[in-house]
Tab-separated table of C-alpha atoms in Angstrom:
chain	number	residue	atom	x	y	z
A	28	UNK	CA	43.827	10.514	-18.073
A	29	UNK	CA	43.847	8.318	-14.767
A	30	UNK	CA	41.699	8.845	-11.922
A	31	UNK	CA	42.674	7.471	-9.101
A	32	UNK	CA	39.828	6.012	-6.614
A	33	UNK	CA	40.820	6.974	-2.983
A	34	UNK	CA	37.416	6.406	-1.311
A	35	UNK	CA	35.432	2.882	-0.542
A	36	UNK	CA	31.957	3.712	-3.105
A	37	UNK	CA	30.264	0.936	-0.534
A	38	UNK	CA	31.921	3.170	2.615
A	39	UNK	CA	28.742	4.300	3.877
A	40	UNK	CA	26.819	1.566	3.471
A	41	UNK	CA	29.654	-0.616	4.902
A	42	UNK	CA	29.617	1.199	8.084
A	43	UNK	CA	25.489	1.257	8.591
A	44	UNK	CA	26.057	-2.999	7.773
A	45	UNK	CA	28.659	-2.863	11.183
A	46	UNK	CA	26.006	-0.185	12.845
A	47	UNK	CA	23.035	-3.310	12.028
A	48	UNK	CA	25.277	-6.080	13.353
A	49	UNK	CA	26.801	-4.192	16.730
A	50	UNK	CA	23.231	-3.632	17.083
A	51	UNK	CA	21.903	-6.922	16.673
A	52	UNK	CA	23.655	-8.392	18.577
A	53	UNK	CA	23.310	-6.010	21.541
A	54	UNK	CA	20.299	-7.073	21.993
A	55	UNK	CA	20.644	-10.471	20.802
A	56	UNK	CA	18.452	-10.102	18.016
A	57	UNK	CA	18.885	-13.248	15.290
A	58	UNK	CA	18.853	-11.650	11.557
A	59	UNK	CA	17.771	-13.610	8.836
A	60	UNK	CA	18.330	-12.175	5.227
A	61	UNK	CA	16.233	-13.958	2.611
A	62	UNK	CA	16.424	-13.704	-0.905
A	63	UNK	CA	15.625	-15.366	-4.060
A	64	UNK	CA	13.901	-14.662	-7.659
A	65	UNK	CA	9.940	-13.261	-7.857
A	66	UNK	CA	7.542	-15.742	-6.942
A	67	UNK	CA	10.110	-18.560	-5.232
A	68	UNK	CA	7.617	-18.698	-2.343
A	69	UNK	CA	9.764	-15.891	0.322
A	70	UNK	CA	6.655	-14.946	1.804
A	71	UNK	CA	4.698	-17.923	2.021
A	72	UNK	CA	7.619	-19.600	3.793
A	73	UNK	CA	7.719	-16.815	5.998
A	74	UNK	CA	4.027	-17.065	6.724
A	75	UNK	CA	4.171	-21.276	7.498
A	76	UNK	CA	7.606	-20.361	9.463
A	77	UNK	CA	5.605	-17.942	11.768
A	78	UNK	CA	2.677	-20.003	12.481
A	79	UNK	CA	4.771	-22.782	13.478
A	80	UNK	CA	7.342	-20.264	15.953
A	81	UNK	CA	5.245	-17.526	17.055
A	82	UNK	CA	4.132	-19.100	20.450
A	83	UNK	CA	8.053	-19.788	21.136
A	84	UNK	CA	9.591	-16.552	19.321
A	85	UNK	CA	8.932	-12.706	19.548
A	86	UNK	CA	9.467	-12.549	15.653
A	87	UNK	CA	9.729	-9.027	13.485
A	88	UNK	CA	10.108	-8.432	9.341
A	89	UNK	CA	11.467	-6.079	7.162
A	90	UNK	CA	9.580	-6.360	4.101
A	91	UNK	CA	11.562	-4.986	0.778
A	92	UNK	CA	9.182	-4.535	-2.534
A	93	UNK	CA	9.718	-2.388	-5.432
A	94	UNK	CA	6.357	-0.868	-5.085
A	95	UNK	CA	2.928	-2.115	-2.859
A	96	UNK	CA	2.699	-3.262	0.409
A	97	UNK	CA	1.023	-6.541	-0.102
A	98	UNK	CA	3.351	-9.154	0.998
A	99	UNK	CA	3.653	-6.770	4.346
A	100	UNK	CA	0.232	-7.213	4.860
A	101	UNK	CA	0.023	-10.718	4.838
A	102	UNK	CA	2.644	-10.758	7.742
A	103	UNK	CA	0.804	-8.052	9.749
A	104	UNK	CA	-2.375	-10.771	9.958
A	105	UNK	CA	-0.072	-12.650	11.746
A	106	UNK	CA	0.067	-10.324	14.119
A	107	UNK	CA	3.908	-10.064	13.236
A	108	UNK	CA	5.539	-6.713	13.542
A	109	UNK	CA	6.525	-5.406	9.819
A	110	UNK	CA	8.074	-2.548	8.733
A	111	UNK	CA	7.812	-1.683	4.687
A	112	UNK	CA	10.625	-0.538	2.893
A	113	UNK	CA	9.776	0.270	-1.008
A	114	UNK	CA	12.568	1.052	-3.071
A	115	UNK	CA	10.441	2.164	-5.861
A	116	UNK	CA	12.617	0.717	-8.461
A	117	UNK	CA	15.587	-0.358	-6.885
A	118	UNK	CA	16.667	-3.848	-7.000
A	119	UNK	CA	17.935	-4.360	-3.439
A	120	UNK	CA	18.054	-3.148	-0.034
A	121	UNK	CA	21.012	-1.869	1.519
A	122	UNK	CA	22.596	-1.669	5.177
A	123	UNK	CA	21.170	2.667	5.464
A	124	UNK	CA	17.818	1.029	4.550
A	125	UNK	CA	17.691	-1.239	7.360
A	126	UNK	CA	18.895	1.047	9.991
A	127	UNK	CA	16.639	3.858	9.248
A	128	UNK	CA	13.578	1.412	9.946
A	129	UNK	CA	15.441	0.172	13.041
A	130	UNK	CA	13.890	2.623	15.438
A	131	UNK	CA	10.259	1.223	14.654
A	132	UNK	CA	11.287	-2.134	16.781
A	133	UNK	CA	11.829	-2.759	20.053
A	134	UNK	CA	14.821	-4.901	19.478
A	135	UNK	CA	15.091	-5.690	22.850
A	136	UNK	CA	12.012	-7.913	22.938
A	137	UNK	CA	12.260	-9.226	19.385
A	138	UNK	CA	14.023	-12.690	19.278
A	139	UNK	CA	14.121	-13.428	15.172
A	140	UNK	CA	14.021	-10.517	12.135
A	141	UNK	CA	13.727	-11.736	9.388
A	142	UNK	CA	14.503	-9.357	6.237
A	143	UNK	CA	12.967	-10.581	3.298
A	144	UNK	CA	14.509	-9.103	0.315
A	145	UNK	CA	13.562	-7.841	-3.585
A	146	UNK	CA	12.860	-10.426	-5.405
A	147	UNK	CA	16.364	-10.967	-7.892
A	148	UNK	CA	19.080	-13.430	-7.676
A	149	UNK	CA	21.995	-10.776	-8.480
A	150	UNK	CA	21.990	-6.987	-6.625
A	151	UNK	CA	20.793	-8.490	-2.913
A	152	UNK	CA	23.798	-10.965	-2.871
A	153	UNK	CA	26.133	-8.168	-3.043
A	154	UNK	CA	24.697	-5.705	0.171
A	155	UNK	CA	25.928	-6.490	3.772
A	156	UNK	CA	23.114	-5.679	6.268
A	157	UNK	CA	24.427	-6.983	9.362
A	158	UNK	CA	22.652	-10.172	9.391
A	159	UNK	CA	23.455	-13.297	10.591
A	160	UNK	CA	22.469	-15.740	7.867
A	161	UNK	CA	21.724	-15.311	4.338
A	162	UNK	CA	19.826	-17.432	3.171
A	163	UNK	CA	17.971	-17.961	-0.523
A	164	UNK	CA	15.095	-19.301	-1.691
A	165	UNK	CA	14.991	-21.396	-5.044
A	166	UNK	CA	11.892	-23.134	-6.396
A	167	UNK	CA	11.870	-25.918	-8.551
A	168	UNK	CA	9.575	-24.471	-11.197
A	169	UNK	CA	12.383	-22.308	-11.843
A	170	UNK	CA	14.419	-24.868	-13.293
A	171	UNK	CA	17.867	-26.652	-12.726
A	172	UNK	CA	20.070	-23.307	-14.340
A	173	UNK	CA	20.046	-20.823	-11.759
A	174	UNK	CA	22.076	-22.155	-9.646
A	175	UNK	CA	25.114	-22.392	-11.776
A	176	UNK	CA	23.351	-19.043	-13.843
A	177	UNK	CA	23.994	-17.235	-10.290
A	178	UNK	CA	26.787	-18.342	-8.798
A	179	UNK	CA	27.320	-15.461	-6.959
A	180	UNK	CA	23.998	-15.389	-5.113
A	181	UNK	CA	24.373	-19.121	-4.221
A	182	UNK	CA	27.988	-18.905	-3.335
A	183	UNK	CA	27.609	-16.265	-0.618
A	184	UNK	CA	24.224	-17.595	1.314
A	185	UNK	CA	24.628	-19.738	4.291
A	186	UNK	CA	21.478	-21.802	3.076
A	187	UNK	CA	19.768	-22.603	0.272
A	188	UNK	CA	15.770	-23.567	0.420
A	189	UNK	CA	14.816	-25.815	-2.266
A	190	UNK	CA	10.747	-24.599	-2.653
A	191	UNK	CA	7.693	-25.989	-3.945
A	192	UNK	CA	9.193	-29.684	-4.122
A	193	UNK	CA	5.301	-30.488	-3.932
A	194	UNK	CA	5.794	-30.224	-7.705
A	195	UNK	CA	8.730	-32.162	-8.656
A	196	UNK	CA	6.400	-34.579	-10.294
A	197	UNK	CA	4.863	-32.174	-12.605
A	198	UNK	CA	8.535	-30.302	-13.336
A	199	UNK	CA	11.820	-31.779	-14.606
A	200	UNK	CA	13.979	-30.169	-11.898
A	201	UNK	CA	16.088	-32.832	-10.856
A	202	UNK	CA	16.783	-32.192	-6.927
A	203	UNK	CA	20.059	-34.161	-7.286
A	204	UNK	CA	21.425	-31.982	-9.893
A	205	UNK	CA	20.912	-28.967	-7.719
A	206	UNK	CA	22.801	-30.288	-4.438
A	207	UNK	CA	25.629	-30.968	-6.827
A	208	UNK	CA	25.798	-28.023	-8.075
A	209	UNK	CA	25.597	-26.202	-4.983
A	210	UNK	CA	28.479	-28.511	-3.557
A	211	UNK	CA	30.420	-27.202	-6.702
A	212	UNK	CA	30.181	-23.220	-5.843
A	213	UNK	CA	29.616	-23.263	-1.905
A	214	UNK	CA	30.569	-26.901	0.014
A	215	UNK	CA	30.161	-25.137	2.897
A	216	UNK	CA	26.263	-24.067	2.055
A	217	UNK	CA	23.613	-25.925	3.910
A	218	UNK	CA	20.893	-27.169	1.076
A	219	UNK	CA	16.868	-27.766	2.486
A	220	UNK	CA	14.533	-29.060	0.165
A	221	UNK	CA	10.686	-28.052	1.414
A	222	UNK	CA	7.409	-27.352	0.331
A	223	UNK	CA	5.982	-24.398	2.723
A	224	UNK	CA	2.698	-25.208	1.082
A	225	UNK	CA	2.102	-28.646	1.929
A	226	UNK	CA	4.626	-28.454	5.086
A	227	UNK	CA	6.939	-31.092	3.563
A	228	UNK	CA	10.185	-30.903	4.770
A	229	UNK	CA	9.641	-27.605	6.535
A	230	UNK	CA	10.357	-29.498	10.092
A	231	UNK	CA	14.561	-29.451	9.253
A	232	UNK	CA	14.139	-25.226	8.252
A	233	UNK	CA	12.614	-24.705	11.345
A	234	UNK	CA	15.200	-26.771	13.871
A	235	UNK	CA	17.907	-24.764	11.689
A	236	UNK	CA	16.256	-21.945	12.657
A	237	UNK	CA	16.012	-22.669	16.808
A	238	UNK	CA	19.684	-23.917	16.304
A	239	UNK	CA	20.853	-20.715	14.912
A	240	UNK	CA	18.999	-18.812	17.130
A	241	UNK	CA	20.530	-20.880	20.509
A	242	UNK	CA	23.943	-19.909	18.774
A	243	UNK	CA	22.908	-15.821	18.349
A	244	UNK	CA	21.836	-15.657	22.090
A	245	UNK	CA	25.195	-17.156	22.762
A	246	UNK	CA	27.293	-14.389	21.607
């Protein structure tokens, strides 16, 4: 027996992904999605990217966790505008997610959203939620394998952040290695190696950031 499939399983949340992005860019919102494995540093590179753009940018977050509020709450001292999402057990968000939190900003006035995703290197890559930019974080204690491990992650992000370079010394992740292999599965991809702890390197993320923002207001 043969059952024919005559309906798009992703339909809905295909539709809520073009709801996001007509909104977005209504109001001219840029949408940053950012992903990568637990512990790669997402939230600490948020927190360094907000100190240095808060006086410029009105800047919001969605904050995706399997369970907690933790990571949210280190935004909120900011004084940044976050909205929790927890999936409790899923293992990414989807375009329905994002919408339904939506409401809780006023879009209008927020320049940069940043959605920081749960922490896995396979279900987020797969989810459309009307951002702009994907983008995913890898750190170097993680070794030299994931990127060729994950191809499909790496091959459908705009950027890759190389994290935590601050202990290349100490790790045998070989930097050169990595923007090969990248150049292998995504030539197009934009590679920045960083350290959000230190601040090394973090000066190129955030230009990329005002540069893709100029672009957004543009459209």
């Amino acid at each position: 027996m043969k059952i024919k499939l005559q309906e798009d399983v992703l339909k809905d949340q295909n539709l809520a992904a073009a709801f996001n992005r007509e909104t977005f860019k209504k109001t001219h919102t840029l949408v940053i999605n950012l992903m990568s494995s637990p512990g790669a540093g997402k939230t600490t590179l948020l927190e360094e990217t907000m100190k240095v753009l808060r006086d410029e940018f009105h800047m919001a977050v969605i904050e995706g966790d399997l369970a907690t509020d933790r990571d949210a709450e280190r935004l909120r001292l900011l004084g940044i505008k976050t909205v929790q999402i927890n999936t409790v057990g899923g293992c990414h968000l989807d375009a329905r997610m994002i919408a339904k939190t939506l409401p809780e900003f006023d879009l209008e006035s927020v320049d940069i959203l940043f959605i920081e995703n749960i922490g896995n290197l396979v279900c987020p890559s797969g989810y459309d939620l009307g951002q702009d930019y994907k983008v995913v974080v890898l750190s170097v204690p993680e070794g030299n394998d994931k990127i060729p491990k994950y191809p499909v992650m790496f091959r459908r992000t705009d950027v890759t952040i190389i994290n935590k370079i601050d202990l290349l010394p100490y790790v045998s992740f070989n930097l050169e290695e990595a923007i090969r292999n990248l150049q292998e599965i995504n030539p197009q991809a934009q590679l920045k190696a960083l350290s959000a702890k230190t601040g090394e390197g973090m000066e190129e993320w955030i230009n990329w950031i005002k540069d893709a923002y100029r672009q957004c207001t543009k459209r």
